[in-house]
PDB file of C-alpha atoms in Angstrom:
ATOM      1  CA  MET A   1      -0.091  -0.009  -0.044  1.00 82.00           C
ATOM      2  CA  LYS A   2       1.290   3.351  -0.917  1.00 90.00           C
ATOM      3  CA  LYS A   3       1.611   6.003   1.669  1.00 94.00           C
ATOM      4  CA  ILE A   4      -0.614   8.968   1.369  1.00 96.00           C
ATOM      5  CA  GLY A   5       2.113  11.327   0.684  1.00 97.00           C
ATOM      6  CA  GLU A   6       3.218   9.235  -2.247  1.00 96.00           C
ATOM      7  CA  LEU A   7      -0.413   9.292  -3.788  1.00 96.00           C
ATOM      8  CA  PHE A   8      -0.471  13.149  -3.391  1.00 98.00           C
ATOM      9  CA  ILE A   9       2.799  13.531  -5.238  1.00 98.00           C
ATOM     10  CA  GLU A  10       1.820  11.043  -7.975  1.00 97.00           C
ATOM     11  CA  ASN A  11      -1.456  12.940  -8.565  1.00 97.00           C
ATOM     12  CA  LYS A  12       0.167  16.216  -8.350  1.00 98.00           C
ATOM     13  CA  VAL A  13      -1.934  17.417  -5.400  1.00 98.00           C
ATOM     14  CA  LEU A  14       1.405  18.279  -3.554  1.00 98.00           C
ATOM     15  CA  THR A  15       4.833  19.139  -4.671  1.00 98.00           C
ATOM     16  CA  GLN A  16       7.733  17.183  -3.102  1.00 98.00           C
ATOM     17  CA  LYS A  17       8.771  20.376  -1.339  1.00 98.00           C
ATOM     18  CA  GLU A  18       5.323  20.853   0.282  1.00 98.00           C
ATOM     19  CA  LEU A  19       5.256  17.270   1.381  1.00 98.00           C
ATOM     20  CA  ASP A  20       8.837  17.502   2.832  1.00 98.00           C
ATOM     21  CA  SER A  21       7.861  20.510   4.756  1.00 98.00           C
ATOM     22  CA  ALA A  22       4.669  18.777   6.348  1.00 98.00           C
ATOM     23  CA  LEU A  23       6.751  15.755   7.114  1.00 98.00           C
ATOM     24  CA  LYS A  24       9.307  18.019   8.851  1.00 98.00           C
ATOM     25  CA  ILE A  25       6.598  19.557  10.955  1.00 98.00           C
ATOM     26  CA  GLN A  26       5.309  16.036  11.764  1.00 97.00           C
ATOM     27  CA  LYS A  27       8.724  14.913  13.008  1.00 97.00           C
ATOM     28  CA  SER A  28       9.157  18.025  15.128  1.00 98.00           C
ATOM     29  CA  LEU A  29       5.948  17.515  17.118  1.00 97.00           C
ATOM     30  CA  ASP A  30       5.949  16.070  20.749  1.00 95.00           C
ATOM     31  CA  VAL A  31       2.561  14.486  19.980  1.00 94.00           C
ATOM     32  CA  LYS A  32       2.541  12.731  16.744  1.00 93.00           C
ATOM     33  CA  ARG A  33      -0.340  13.759  14.269  1.00 97.00           C
ATOM     34  CA  PRO A  34      -1.358  12.162  11.111  1.00 97.00           C
ATOM     35  CA  LEU A  35       0.201  13.652   7.974  1.00 97.00           C
ATOM     36  CA  GLY A  36      -3.208  14.214   6.418  1.00 97.00           C
ATOM     37  CA  GLU A  37      -4.315  16.314   9.450  1.00 98.00           C
ATOM     38  CA  ILE A  38      -1.048  18.402   9.123  1.00 98.00           C
ATOM     39  CA  LEU A  39      -1.736  18.984   5.374  1.00 99.00           C
ATOM     40  CA  VAL A  40      -5.232  20.176   5.991  1.00 99.00           C
ATOM     41  CA  ASP A  41      -4.190  22.453   8.721  1.00 98.00           C
ATOM     42  CA  LEU A  42      -1.497  23.957   6.431  1.00 98.00           C
ATOM     43  CA  GLY A  43      -4.128  24.655   3.805  1.00 98.00           C
ATOM     44  CA  LEU A  44      -2.355  22.465   1.381  1.00 98.00           C
ATOM     45  CA  ILE A  45      -5.317  20.109   0.906  1.00 98.00           C
ATOM     46  CA  THR A  46      -8.971  20.188   1.810  1.00 98.00           C
ATOM     47  CA  TYR A  47     -10.516  17.723   4.256  1.00 98.00           C
ATOM     48  CA  ASP A  48     -12.688  16.311   1.396  1.00 98.00           C
ATOM     49  CA  LYS A  49      -9.533  15.520  -0.620  1.00 98.00           C
ATOM     50  CA  LEU A  50      -7.899  13.811   2.326  1.00 98.00           C
ATOM     51  CA  ILE A  51     -11.082  11.584   2.864  1.00 98.00           C
ATOM     52  CA  ASN A  52     -11.100  10.829  -0.881  1.00 98.00           C
ATOM     53  CA  TYR A  53      -7.272   9.813  -0.877  1.00 97.00           C
ATOM     54  CA  ILE A  54      -7.762   7.801   2.429  1.00 97.00           C
ATOM     55  CA  ASP A  55     -10.550   5.938   0.413  1.00 97.00           C
ATOM     56  CA  ILE A  56      -8.221   5.234  -2.396  1.00 95.00           C
ATOM     57  CA  GLN A  57      -5.730   3.883   0.055  1.00 94.00           C
ATOM     58  CA  LEU A  58      -8.305   1.620   1.629  1.00 95.00           C
ATOM     59  CA  LYS A  59      -9.480   0.291  -1.588  1.00 94.00           C
ATOM     60  CA  ALA A  60      -5.914  -0.527  -2.749  1.00 92.00           C
ATOM     61  CA  LEU A  61      -5.381  -2.367   0.564  1.00 92.00           C
ATOM     62  CA  GLU A  62      -8.654  -4.466   0.063  1.00 93.00           C
ATOM     63  CA  GLU A  63      -7.451  -5.400  -3.444  1.00 92.00           C
ATOM     64  CA  SER A  64      -4.035  -6.514  -2.308  1.00 90.00           C
ATOM     65  CA  ILE A  65      -5.647  -8.746   0.389  1.00 91.00           C
ATOM     66  CA  ARG A  66      -7.974 -10.520  -2.237  1.00 86.00           C
TER      67      ARG A  66
END
């Protein structure tokens, strides 16, 4: 299963620089937060887009299990 950041890059939702910036923020936090939540908070993606891509991830996981 691809990581959500990879999906965003492949589909040109984010640039590599934007993803790297969000990952850096995620690593710096004392309390870990999901990457998608950070991306929404930064205004880089919408909540609806996040849900859509999580759905894509889950469908890919289901297919790989079958």
